[in-house]
Coordinates of C-alpha atoms and ligand atoms in Angstrom, one line a residue:
X1 CA -93.9 100.6 -141.4
X2 CA -96.3 100.8 -138.3
X3 CA -93.2 99.3 -136.4
X4 CA -91.4 101.6 -137.6
X5 CA -93.2 104.4 -136.8
X6 CA -94.2 103.1 -133.5
X7 CA -90.2 103.3 -132.6
X8 CA -89.8 106.4 -133.0
X9 CA -93.0 108.3 -131.2
X10 CA -91.3 110.2 -128.6
X11 CA -93.4 110.0 -124.9
X12 CA -93.7 113.9 -123.0
X13 CA -91.4 113.0 -120.2
X14 CA -89.2 112.7 -123.4
X15 CA -89.8 115.3 -125.0
X16 CA -89.9 117.4 -121.7
X17 CA -85.9 116.0 -121.0
X18 CA -85.2 117.2 -124.4
X19 CA -86.1 120.3 -124.6
X20 CA -85.3 121.1 -120.9
X21 CA -81.4 119.8 -122.6
X22 CA -81.8 122.5 -125.8
X23 CA -81.8 125.5 -123.0
X24 CA -78.5 123.8 -121.5
X25 CA -80.7 122.7 -118.2
X26 CA -78.0 119.6 -116.8
X27 CA -78.9 119.5 -112.8
X28 CA -83.1 119.2 -111.3
X29 CA -83.9 118.9 -107.3
X30 CA -86.6 116.8 -107.1
X31 CA -88.5 114.1 -105.2
X32 CA -90.2 111.7 -107.7
X33 CA -94.0 109.8 -107.1
X34 CA -97.2 110.0 -109.7
X35 CA -96.9 111.1 -111.9
X36 CA -93.2 112.9 -112.4
X37 CA -91.3 109.4 -111.2
X38 CA -90.6 108.8 -115.3
X39 CA -89.9 112.3 -116.4
X40 CA -86.8 112.3 -113.9
X41 CA -85.9 108.7 -115.5
X42 CA -85.9 110.4 -118.6
X43 CA -84.2 113.2 -117.4
X44 CA -81.2 111.6 -116.1
X45 CA -80.9 109.0 -119.3
X46 CA -80.5 112.9 -121.2
X47 CA -77.6 113.6 -119.2
X48 CA -79.6 115.5 -116.6
X49 CA -77.7 114.6 -113.3
X50 CA -81.4 114.5 -110.9
X51 CA -80.9 114.6 -107.2
X52 CA -83.6 113.1 -105.4
X53 CA -84.2 114.4 -101.7
X54 CA -87.0 113.0 -99.2
X55 CA -89.9 116.5 -99.1
X56 CA -90.0 118.9 -101.4
X57 CA -89.7 121.6 -99.1
X58 CA -86.0 121.0 -99.1
X59 CA -85.6 120.8 -102.8
X60 CA -86.9 123.6 -103.1
X61 CA -84.4 125.4 -101.5
X62 CA -81.4 123.4 -103.1
X63 CA -83.4 124.5 -106.5
X64 CA -83.3 128.0 -105.8
X65 CA -80.0 128.7 -104.3
X66 CA -78.9 126.1 -107.7
X67 CA -80.0 129.7 -109.6
X68 CA -78.3 131.7 -107.9
X69 CA -74.8 129.6 -107.9
X70 CA -75.1 129.3 -110.9
X71 CA -76.6 132.1 -113.0
X72 CA -79.6 129.2 -113.8
X73 CA -82.5 128.7 -113.3
X74 CA -82.3 125.8 -111.1
X75 CA -85.0 122.7 -111.2
X76 CA -87.2 121.5 -108.7
X77 CA -89.7 118.9 -110.0
X78 CA -92.5 117.2 -107.7
X79 CA -95.2 115.5 -108.0
X80 CA -98.5 117.0 -108.1
X81 CA -101.4 118.6 -104.5
X82 CA -99.2 118.0 -101.8
X83 CA -95.7 118.3 -103.1
X84 CA -96.6 121.2 -105.2
X85 CA -98.0 122.6 -101.9
X86 CA -94.4 121.5 -100.1
X87 CA -92.6 123.1 -103.3
X88 CA -94.5 127.0 -102.7
X89 CA -91.5 126.9 -100.0
X90 CA -88.6 126.7 -102.5
X91 CA -90.9 129.0 -105.1
X92 CA -91.9 131.7 -102.6
X93 CA -88.1 131.7 -100.9
X94 CA -86.3 132.4 -104.6
X95 CA -89.3 135.4 -105.7
X96 CA -88.5 136.8 -101.6
X97 CA -84.8 136.4 -102.6
X98 CA -84.3 137.4 -106.7
X99 CA -83.1 134.3 -107.5
X100 CA -83.9 132.5 -110.9
X101 CA -86.0 129.0 -110.4
X102 CA -88.0 126.5 -112.1
X103 CA -90.9 124.3 -110.4
X104 CA -92.5 121.2 -112.6
X105 CA -95.1 119.7 -110.5
X106 CA -96.9 116.7 -112.6
X107 CA -100.5 117.5 -111.9
X108 CA -103.8 115.4 -112.0
X109 CA -105.6 114.5 -115.0
X110 CA -106.9 117.3 -116.9
X111 CA -110.6 115.1 -117.4
X112 CA -111.6 114.4 -113.0
X113 CA -110.1 118.1 -112.4
X114 CA -113.0 119.3 -110.1
X115 CA -114.1 115.7 -109.5
X116 CA -111.7 114.6 -106.2
X117 CA -109.1 113.6 -108.8
X118 CA -105.9 111.8 -107.0
X119 CA -104.2 114.4 -105.4
X120 CA -105.9 117.4 -107.3
X121 CA -105.2 121.2 -107.2
X122 CA -105.8 123.7 -109.0
X123 CA -101.6 124.5 -108.8
X124 CA -101.4 127.1 -111.8
X125 CA -103.7 129.1 -108.8
X126 CA -102.1 127.5 -105.7
X127 CA -97.9 129.4 -107.1
X128 CA -99.8 132.7 -108.3
X129 CA -98.2 134.8 -105.5
X130 CA -95.3 133.4 -106.2
X131 CA -94.3 133.2 -109.1
X132 CA -93.0 135.5 -112.3
X133 CA -94.8 133.9 -114.7
X134 CA -96.8 130.1 -115.0
X135 CA -98.2 127.7 -118.1
X136 CA -99.8 124.9 -117.8
X137 CA -99.6 122.7 -121.0
X138 CA -102.9 121.7 -122.3
X139 CA -101.2 119.5 -125.1
X140 CA -98.2 117.2 -125.7
X141 CA -97.5 120.0 -128.6
X142 CA -97.4 122.8 -125.5
X143 CA -94.3 121.6 -124.1
X144 CA -90.8 122.6 -126.2
X145 CA -92.4 126.4 -125.5
X146 CA -93.6 126.3 -121.9
X147 CA -90.6 124.5 -121.0
X148 CA -89.0 127.5 -123.0
X149 CA -90.9 130.2 -121.9
X150 CA -90.8 129.5 -117.6
X151 CA -86.7 129.1 -118.2
X152 CA -86.5 133.0 -119.8
X153 CA -88.7 134.1 -117.4
X154 CA -87.3 132.5 -114.9
X155 CA -83.8 134.0 -116.1
X156 CA -84.0 137.5 -117.4
X157 CA -84.8 140.5 -115.2
X158 CA -85.0 140.4 -112.0
X159 CA -84.5 136.8 -111.1
X160 CA -86.9 134.7 -109.9
X161 CA -89.6 132.0 -109.6
X162 CA -91.5 129.9 -112.5
X163 CA -93.7 127.9 -112.4
X164 CA -94.4 124.9 -115.2
X165 CA -97.7 123.2 -114.8
X166 CA -98.0 118.7 -116.7
X167 CA -101.3 117.3 -116.1
X168 CA -100.7 113.4 -116.2
X169 CA -103.0 112.5 -119.1
X170 CA -100.4 114.8 -121.5
X171 CA -97.2 113.6 -119.6
X172 CA -98.7 110.4 -121.3
X173 CA -99.2 111.8 -124.5
X174 CA -96.5 110.4 -127.4
X175 CA -95.5 112.2 -131.1
X176 CA -93.6 111.0 -133.6
X177 CA -89.9 112.0 -133.4
X178 CA -89.9 114.2 -136.3
X179 CA -93.1 115.9 -134.9
X180 CA -90.8 116.3 -131.4
X181 CA -88.3 118.1 -133.6
X182 CA -90.4 120.3 -135.3
X183 CA -91.6 121.2 -132.6
X184 CA -89.1 121.5 -130.2
X185 CA -87.3 124.1 -133.8
X186 CA -90.1 125.9 -133.8
X187 CA -89.9 126.6 -129.9
X188 CA -86.7 127.9 -129.6
X189 CA -86.8 129.8 -133.2
X190 CA -89.7 132.1 -131.5
X191 CA -87.3 132.3 -127.8
X192 CA -87.4 135.9 -127.5
X193 CA -85.5 137.7 -124.1
X194 CA -86.3 141.3 -123.6
X195 CA -82.9 143.4 -124.1
X196 CA -81.5 144.6 -120.8
X197 CA -81.5 148.1 -120.9
X198 CA -78.3 150.4 -121.2
X199 CA -77.6 153.8 -119.5
X200 CA -77.4 156.8 -121.2
X201 CA -75.0 158.7 -120.9
X202 CA -76.3 161.9 -118.9
X203 CA -77.3 159.3 -116.6
X204 CA -72.6 158.2 -116.4
X205 CA -72.2 161.6 -115.9
X206 CA -74.5 162.7 -113.4
X207 CA -73.3 159.4 -111.0
X208 CA -69.6 160.7 -111.4
X209 CA -70.6 164.4 -111.2
X210 CA -72.4 162.8 -108.0
X211 CA -69.6 161.3 -106.5
X212 CA -67.0 163.6 -107.4
X213 CA -69.0 166.3 -105.2
X214 CA -69.0 163.4 -102.3
X215 CA -67.0 163.7 -99.5
X216 CA -68.0 160.7 -98.2
X217 CA -69.5 157.7 -100.1
X218 CA -69.4 154.6 -99.4
X219 CA -70.0 151.1 -102.3
X220 CA -73.1 149.0 -100.9
X221 CA -73.4 145.5 -102.5
X222 CA -75.4 142.9 -101.8
X223 CA -76.3 139.2 -103.4
X224 CA -76.9 141.5 -107.0
X225 CA -74.1 141.7 -107.5
X226 CA -73.1 138.4 -107.3
X227 CA -75.6 137.2 -110.0
X228 CA -74.1 140.1 -111.9
X229 CA -71.0 138.6 -111.5
X230 CA -69.9 141.7 -111.0
X231 CA -67.0 141.2 -108.6
X232 CA -64.2 142.9 -110.8
X233 CA -66.2 145.8 -112.2
X234 CA -66.6 146.2 -108.0
X235 CA -62.8 146.0 -107.9
X236 CA -61.7 148.9 -110.3
X237 CA -64.8 151.1 -109.0
X238 CA -63.4 151.1 -105.4
X239 CA -59.7 150.5 -105.9
X240 CA -59.7 153.1 -108.5
X241 CA -61.7 155.3 -106.7
X242 CA -60.9 154.9 -103.4
X243 CA -63.9 154.8 -102.0
X244 CA -64.9 152.5 -99.1
X245 CA -67.0 149.2 -99.4
X246 CA -69.9 147.8 -97.4
X247 CA -71.7 144.4 -98.9
X248 CA -74.9 143.0 -97.4
X249 CA -74.3 139.7 -95.5
X250 CA -74.6 137.4 -98.6
X251 CA -72.5 140.1 -101.1
X252 CA -70.3 138.8 -98.6
X253 CA -66.8 138.0 -100.4
X254 CA -67.4 139.6 -103.6
X255 CA -64.4 142.1 -102.1
X256 CA -62.5 139.6 -100.0
X257 CA -63.3 140.4 -96.1
X258 CA -59.6 141.8 -95.9
X259 CA -60.0 143.8 -97.9
X260 CA -58.3 147.6 -96.9
X261 CA -61.4 148.9 -98.1
X262 CA -64.0 147.3 -96.4
X263 CA -66.0 148.8 -93.5
X264 CA -68.0 145.9 -92.4
X265 CA -66.8 146.5 -89.1
X266 CA -67.6 149.9 -88.5
X267 CA -71.1 149.0 -91.0
X268 CA -72.9 152.0 -88.2
X269 CA -70.5 153.9 -88.7
X270 CA -70.6 153.5 -92.9
X271 CA -73.8 153.9 -93.1
X272 CA -74.9 156.2 -91.3
X273 CA -72.4 159.3 -92.2
X274 CA -72.4 158.7 -96.0
X275 CA -73.2 161.7 -97.8
X276 CA -72.8 159.2 -101.3
X277 CA -74.6 156.1 -101.1
X278 CA -73.3 153.3 -104.8
X279 CA -75.8 150.9 -103.6
X280 CA -75.0 147.5 -106.2
X281 CA -78.0 144.8 -106.6
X282 CA -79.4 145.3 -103.5
X283 CA -82.5 146.3 -102.0
X284 CA -82.9 149.0 -99.8
X285 CA -85.5 146.8 -97.3
X286 CA -84.6 145.5 -93.7
X287 CA -81.4 144.0 -94.1
X288 CA -80.5 147.6 -95.5
X289 CA -82.6 149.7 -92.7
X290 CA -84.9 150.3 -95.8
X291 CA -82.2 154.0 -96.5
X292 CA -83.7 155.6 -94.0
X293 CA -82.6 157.1 -90.5
X294 CA -81.7 156.8 -88.2
X295 CA -79.4 154.2 -88.3
X296 CA -78.6 156.0 -92.5
X297 CA -78.0 160.4 -93.1
X298 CA -81.0 161.3 -93.3
X299 CA -78.8 163.8 -96.0
X300 CA -78.0 161.1 -98.0
X301 CA -78.0 160.3 -101.6
X302 CA -78.6 157.1 -103.2
X303 CA -77.6 156.2 -106.0
X304 CA -79.5 153.3 -107.0
X305 CA -78.0 150.3 -109.8
X306 CA -80.3 147.8 -110.5
X307 CA -81.9 145.7 -112.9
X308 CA -85.2 146.1 -112.2
X309 CA -87.1 149.0 -112.7
X310 CA -90.3 148.9 -110.4
X311 CA -87.2 148.7 -107.9
X312 CA -86.3 152.3 -108.6
X313 CA -89.6 153.6 -108.7
X314 CA -90.8 151.9 -105.3
X315 CA -87.1 153.5 -103.9
X316 CA -87.4 157.0 -105.4
X317 CA -83.2 157.0 -105.0
X318 CA -81.4 160.7 -105.7
X319 CA -80.3 158.3 -109.5
X320 CA -81.7 155.1 -110.0
X321 CA -78.9 153.1 -113.0
X322 CA -81.6 150.4 -114.3
X323 CA -79.5 147.2 -115.8
X324 CA -77.1 144.4 -115.5
X325 CA -75.1 145.4 -112.7
X326 CA -71.9 144.1 -114.5
X327 CA -72.1 146.3 -117.3
X328 CA -73.2 150.0 -115.5
X329 CA -70.0 149.2 -113.4
X330 CA -68.4 148.6 -116.3
X331 CA -69.5 151.9 -118.1
X332 CA -68.8 154.1 -115.1
X333 CA -65.1 152.8 -114.6
X334 CA -64.2 153.7 -117.9
X335 CA -65.4 157.0 -118.1
X336 CA -64.1 157.7 -114.0
X337 CA -60.7 156.1 -115.7
X338 CA -61.4 159.4 -117.9
X339 CA -61.0 162.0 -115.3
X340 CA -59.4 160.8 -112.6
X341 CA -60.9 162.8 -109.7
X342 CA -60.0 160.1 -106.5
X343 CA -61.0 160.4 -103.3
X344 CA -57.8 160.1 -101.9
X345 CA -57.0 156.8 -99.6
X346 CA -55.6 160.4 -97.1
X347 CA -58.7 160.9 -96.7
X348 CA -60.1 162.0 -93.4
X349 CA -63.2 159.7 -94.4
X350 CA -61.7 157.0 -95.4
X351 CA -58.9 157.3 -91.6
X352 CA -61.9 157.6 -89.4
X353 CA -63.4 153.9 -91.1
X354 CA -59.8 152.4 -91.4
X355 CA -60.0 153.5 -87.7
X356 CA -62.7 152.0 -86.7
X357 CA -62.3 149.2 -87.6
X358 CA -59.6 148.3 -86.3
X359 CA -60.9 149.4 -83.0
X360 CA -64.3 147.0 -83.7
X361 CA -61.5 144.2 -84.9
X362 CA -59.6 144.1 -81.7
X363 CA -62.7 144.8 -79.3
X364 CA -64.1 141.2 -81.3
X365 CA -60.4 139.5 -80.9
X366 CA -60.4 139.6 -77.6
X367 CA -63.1 138.1 -77.0
X368 CA -62.4 135.4 -79.5
X369 CA -59.1 134.5 -78.2
X370 CA -61.2 133.2 -74.8
X371 CA -61.6 130.0 -75.3
X372 CA -64.8 129.2 -73.5
X373 CA -66.4 125.6 -71.9
X374 CA -68.8 124.3 -71.9
X375 CA -68.8 126.5 -75.5
X376 CA -70.4 130.1 -76.1
X377 CA -70.9 131.2 -79.7
X378 CA -67.6 132.4 -79.8
X379 CA -65.0 129.7 -79.6
X380 CA -66.2 126.9 -81.8
X381 CA -66.5 130.3 -83.9
X382 CA -63.1 130.9 -84.2
X383 CA -61.8 127.7 -84.8
X384 CA -63.8 126.9 -87.5
X385 CA -62.6 130.1 -89.0
X386 CA -59.3 128.9 -88.7
X387 CA -59.6 126.1 -90.1
X388 CA -61.8 127.5 -93.5
X389 CA -58.4 130.6 -93.5
X390 CA -56.3 127.1 -93.8
X391 CA -58.4 125.5 -96.8
X392 CA -56.9 128.5 -98.8
X393 CA -58.7 128.5 -102.5
X394 CA -60.7 127.5 -103.6
X395 CA -62.8 128.4 -100.5
X396 CA -65.6 126.3 -99.3
X397 CA -69.2 127.5 -99.7
X398 CA -69.8 128.3 -96.4
X399 CA -74.0 127.8 -95.8
X400 CA -75.7 129.5 -92.5
X401 CA -78.4 129.6 -90.8
X402 CA -79.9 130.5 -87.3
X403 CA -81.1 133.2 -84.6
X404 CA -77.3 133.4 -82.6
X405 CA -74.7 131.3 -85.3
X406 CA -76.1 133.3 -88.3
X407 CA -75.7 136.2 -86.3
X408 CA -72.2 135.9 -84.4
X409 CA -71.2 133.6 -87.9
X410 CA -71.4 137.0 -89.8
X411 CA -69.0 139.0 -87.8
X412 CA -66.4 135.8 -87.5
X413 CA -66.1 134.0 -90.5
X414 CA -64.5 135.6 -93.3
X415 CA -65.5 135.4 -96.6
X416 CA -62.6 135.4 -99.5
X417 CA -64.4 134.5 -102.8
X418 CA -67.7 135.3 -104.7
X419 CA -70.6 133.7 -104.4
X420 CA -69.1 131.3 -101.2
X421 CA -72.0 132.7 -99.0
X422 CA -75.5 131.3 -98.6
X423 CA -77.9 132.0 -95.5
X424 CA -80.6 133.1 -94.8
X425 CA -81.2 135.4 -96.5
X426 CA -83.6 138.1 -97.4
X427 CA -87.0 136.8 -96.0
X428 CA -84.9 135.5 -92.8
X429 CA -85.6 131.2 -94.2
X430 CA -84.7 129.6 -91.7
X431 CA -84.3 125.2 -92.9
X432 CA -83.3 126.1 -95.4
X433 CA -79.3 124.8 -94.6
X434 CA -79.2 121.3 -95.9
X435 CA -80.9 122.2 -99.3
X436 CA -78.3 124.9 -99.2
X437 CA -75.4 122.7 -98.6
X438 CA -76.8 120.0 -101.6
X439 CA -77.0 122.9 -103.8
X440 CA -73.8 124.3 -103.1
X441 CA -71.9 120.3 -103.8
X442 CA -73.8 119.9 -106.5
X443 CA -73.2 123.5 -108.3
X444 CA -69.6 123.8 -107.3
X445 CA -67.6 119.9 -107.6
X446 CA -63.9 121.9 -106.5
X447 CA -64.8 123.2 -103.7
X448 CA -66.2 121.8 -100.4
X449 CA -69.3 123.0 -98.1
X450 CA -69.1 124.1 -95.0
X451 CA -72.8 124.9 -93.2
X452 CA -72.6 126.3 -89.8
X453 CA -76.1 126.2 -87.7
X454 CA -78.1 126.3 -85.4
X455 CA -79.6 122.9 -84.3
X456 CA -82.9 124.4 -84.9
X457 CA -81.7 125.2 -87.9
X458 CA -80.1 122.0 -89.0
X459 CA -83.1 120.0 -87.7
X460 CA -86.3 121.1 -90.1
X461 CA -84.8 119.0 -93.2
X462 CA -81.9 116.8 -91.0
X463 CA -83.1 113.2 -93.2
X464 CA -80.7 115.8 -96.0
X465 CA -78.1 113.8 -94.3
X466 CA -79.1 111.1 -96.1
X467 CA -79.3 113.0 -99.5
X468 CA -75.6 113.4 -98.8
X469 CA -74.2 109.8 -98.5
X470 CA -76.1 108.8 -101.3
X471 CA -74.7 111.5 -103.5
X472 CA -71.8 111.2 -101.5
X473 CA -71.1 115.2 -101.6
X474 CA -68.3 116.9 -99.8
X475 CA -70.6 118.4 -97.3
X476 CA -69.6 119.3 -93.4
X477 CA -72.2 120.3 -91.5
X478 CA -71.5 121.9 -88.0
X479 CA -74.6 121.8 -85.6
X480 CA -74.4 124.5 -82.9
X481 CA -76.3 122.7 -80.4
X482 CA -78.2 124.4 -78.0
X483 CA -80.6 122.1 -76.8
X484 CA -84.0 124.8 -78.8
X485 CA -85.0 127.4 -80.5
X486 CA -83.0 130.4 -79.0
X487 CA -81.2 127.3 -76.1
X488 CA -82.9 127.3 -73.1
X489 CA -85.7 127.1 -71.3
X490 CA -85.5 131.4 -70.6
X491 CA -88.8 132.4 -69.5
X492 CA -89.4 132.9 -66.8
X493 CA -91.8 130.6 -64.0
X494 CA -94.1 133.2 -63.3
X495 CA -95.0 133.8 -67.2
X496 CA -95.8 129.7 -66.9
X497 CA -98.9 127.8 -65.8
X498 CA -102.4 126.1 -66.5
X499 CA -102.6 122.8 -67.1
X500 CA -99.1 122.2 -69.6
X501 CA -97.1 124.2 -67.7
X502 CA -94.8 120.7 -67.4
X503 CA -94.9 120.4 -70.8
X504 CA -91.2 121.6 -72.1
X505 CA -90.4 125.5 -73.6
X506 CA -91.8 125.8 -76.7
X507 CA -88.2 126.5 -77.6
X508 CA -86.9 123.8 -75.9
X509 CA -85.3 120.2 -78.0
X510 CA -84.2 116.6 -76.1
X511 CA -81.2 118.2 -74.5
X512 CA -78.1 116.7 -76.0
X513 CA -79.4 115.4 -79.0
X514 CA -77.2 113.3 -80.9
X515 CA -77.1 115.1 -84.3
X516 CA -74.3 112.9 -85.1
X517 CA -75.7 109.7 -84.5
X518 CA -78.1 110.5 -87.2
X519 CA -75.4 111.1 -89.7
X520 CA -73.9 107.8 -89.0
X521 CA -77.6 105.8 -89.6
X522 CA -76.2 106.6 -93.3
X523 CA -73.2 105.5 -93.3
X524 CA -71.7 108.9 -93.1
X525 CA -68.9 110.4 -90.4
X526 CA -70.2 111.6 -87.4
X527 CA -69.0 113.7 -83.9
X528 CA -69.8 114.9 -80.7
X529 CA -67.6 117.3 -79.6
X530 CA -67.7 120.1 -76.2
X531 CA -63.9 121.4 -76.4
X532 CA -62.1 123.4 -78.6
X533 CA -59.7 120.1 -79.1
X534 CA -62.3 118.3 -80.4
X535 CA -64.1 120.4 -82.7
X536 CA -59.9 121.3 -83.7
X537 CA -59.5 117.6 -84.3
X538 CA -62.6 116.8 -85.7
X539 CA -62.8 119.5 -88.2
X540 CA -59.4 119.6 -89.5
X541 CA -60.2 115.4 -90.8
X542 CA -63.4 116.5 -92.4
X543 CA -62.3 119.0 -94.2
X544 CA -59.2 116.9 -95.2
X545 CA -61.8 113.9 -96.3
X546 CA -64.4 116.0 -98.3
X547 CA -66.7 112.9 -97.5
X548 CA -70.9 113.8 -95.6
X549 CA -69.7 115.1 -92.3
X550 CA -71.8 115.7 -88.5
X551 CA -70.2 117.9 -85.9
X552 CA -72.3 118.0 -82.9
X553 CA -71.1 120.4 -81.5
X554 CA -72.3 121.4 -77.5
X555 CA -73.2 124.4 -76.7
X556 CA -74.1 125.9 -73.6
X557 CA -78.2 126.5 -74.0
X558 CA -77.6 130.2 -72.4
X559 CA -75.0 131.4 -73.9
X560 CA -76.3 134.3 -76.6
X561 CA -79.7 135.7 -76.9
X562 CA -83.1 134.5 -77.5
X563 CA -84.4 136.1 -81.2
X564 CA -79.9 136.9 -81.9
X565 CA -79.5 140.0 -82.4
X566 CA -83.8 141.0 -83.4
X567 CA -85.1 140.4 -80.3
X568 CA -87.0 144.0 -80.8
X569 CA -89.2 141.9 -83.6
X570 CA -90.0 139.2 -81.6
Ligands
ADP1 P1 -79.4 141.9 -100.0 O1 -80.5 141.2 -99.9 O2 -77.9 141.0 -101.2 O3 -79.3 143.1 -100.4 P2 -81.3 142.2 -102.6 O4 -81.9 140.7 -102.9 O5 -82.0 142.8 -101.1 O6 -79.4 142.0 -102.6 O7 -81.0 142.1 -103.9 C1 -80.3 142.4 -105.0 C2 -80.9 143.5 -105.7 O8 -80.5 143.2 -107.3 C3 -82.4 142.5 -107.0 O9 -83.4 144.1 -106.8 C4 -82.7 142.7 -107.9 O10 -83.4 142.8 -108.7 C5 -80.5 143.9 -108.4 N1 -80.5 142.4 -109.3 C6 -80.9 141.3 -109.9 N2 -79.4 141.0 -110.9 C7 -79.4 141.6 -111.3 C8 -78.4 142.1 -112.1 N3 -77.9 141.2 -112.8 N4 -77.5 143.5 -112.2 C9 -77.7 144.9 -111.3 N5 -79.3 144.2 -111.0 C10 -79.6 143.1 -110.3

């Protein structure tokens, strides 16, 4: 009897894995080591794919982006102390972007805390600024409840980061199989998620009356609408009413960039002149110029649709509709249909936007048409754009970071499908690229992943190209290599003095760095290209192969501008 009882013991690692699986988790990102190696192994044994990285920062970025792409919290597993600290990068990025993510870290033995134990840290205190909710499981019996709580908090309301702390002594505890199942059942049945609010009839009526009276309405949508998977409802809204739309950078693709009503190429006009803006799942933060003059008209009336009541209270819009974007738009569309007032397609507002779009697009196309060698940013971006267009559907997921590379890429690269763009985001986080690539490939195995990033963005976590090779992920990383942060040494010679004046500029890297060889070191495919023919052939081959590749594109170090379009802030 005794041996029977022993064989049916469940250790804490298994209990965590079982709880995660019950909650529907099937992917995990992280770096193993003391005390969480068994946890990763148990998770794998229970059917969870564990993607092992080189550093927690990159795997944290992956977990956050995975949460965004799938709508279910991305999980990051880290070791104690320094592992937890490195993981804060991902957790903070999830908080800033409002993406669902859970970090699970091992921590030192509870009885030795405060005496200088191995990798000791008050991890609950360390994560505090970056989480919606955190919990330390002080005993194995608390595991199921703690796992469900962090997942539920991360994914409900405005999504964000949560943290689960499991001390090493708890990881070594066991319970019998029947106790384990009882704990899981009880925790599962006591799970509760706050219901999402419904908007009232009056609020919808007020929104419709405002839209109806508008002379120059605009629909703006962002990554909250993408989280809500509101693409069909947005399509209905703009096509039923004829109102032009403007996506935020990561909202791009919810409706195709090539849509007749896309005002992206007339952004300044659209936001500067609109009188009613229906903003769906996008914060009126720096990215949208706080919704204030001079970029916006001082008389613009905002209808804000957001899941977060605090966001509405902060912005004080003319009308705030609190709730899930998809559900609210459904109701709004239904009511608009019942009373078919529409702004006509021959309306002067639409005409002025369409004309401006045409003018700006043809100016940009003239720039793009030139083959400039050594490469500026435009010529290689056109070649990449055309190669991506050639792939059709399913469109690749595009990962973009860097100053000029991201700025130019945002205007030139075309997004046709929802949730196919990941960039530096709300925080302007650089170094996210490789983690995002891995998350995207894991989240959407049918899609190719194409990163278009600067050499400095790539360098943050270039070692993760090994991870791409190890898991054979279909990721093509195109590095715009201009030899540094912003490229060449742009300092005024008179500013350079002092004992270290002969050091390279703080913005410079080794010129001509062979980043493609880094990929080759692990058995992936590397390309070095410097002219249109070379780039075209490399991109075509790499896209067709759907294997890990780095294309090292030599860019003129003095092309582009310092700080890209953010010069005024540097
Ligand atoms: P962007 O960077 O695209 O402008 P933000 O991250 O600033 O977008 O804003 C996204 C907003 O969407 C956040 O305020 C968040 O609360 C909100 N949001 C998240 N999920 C939903 C949802 N399901 N429905 C409505 N709003 C949502």
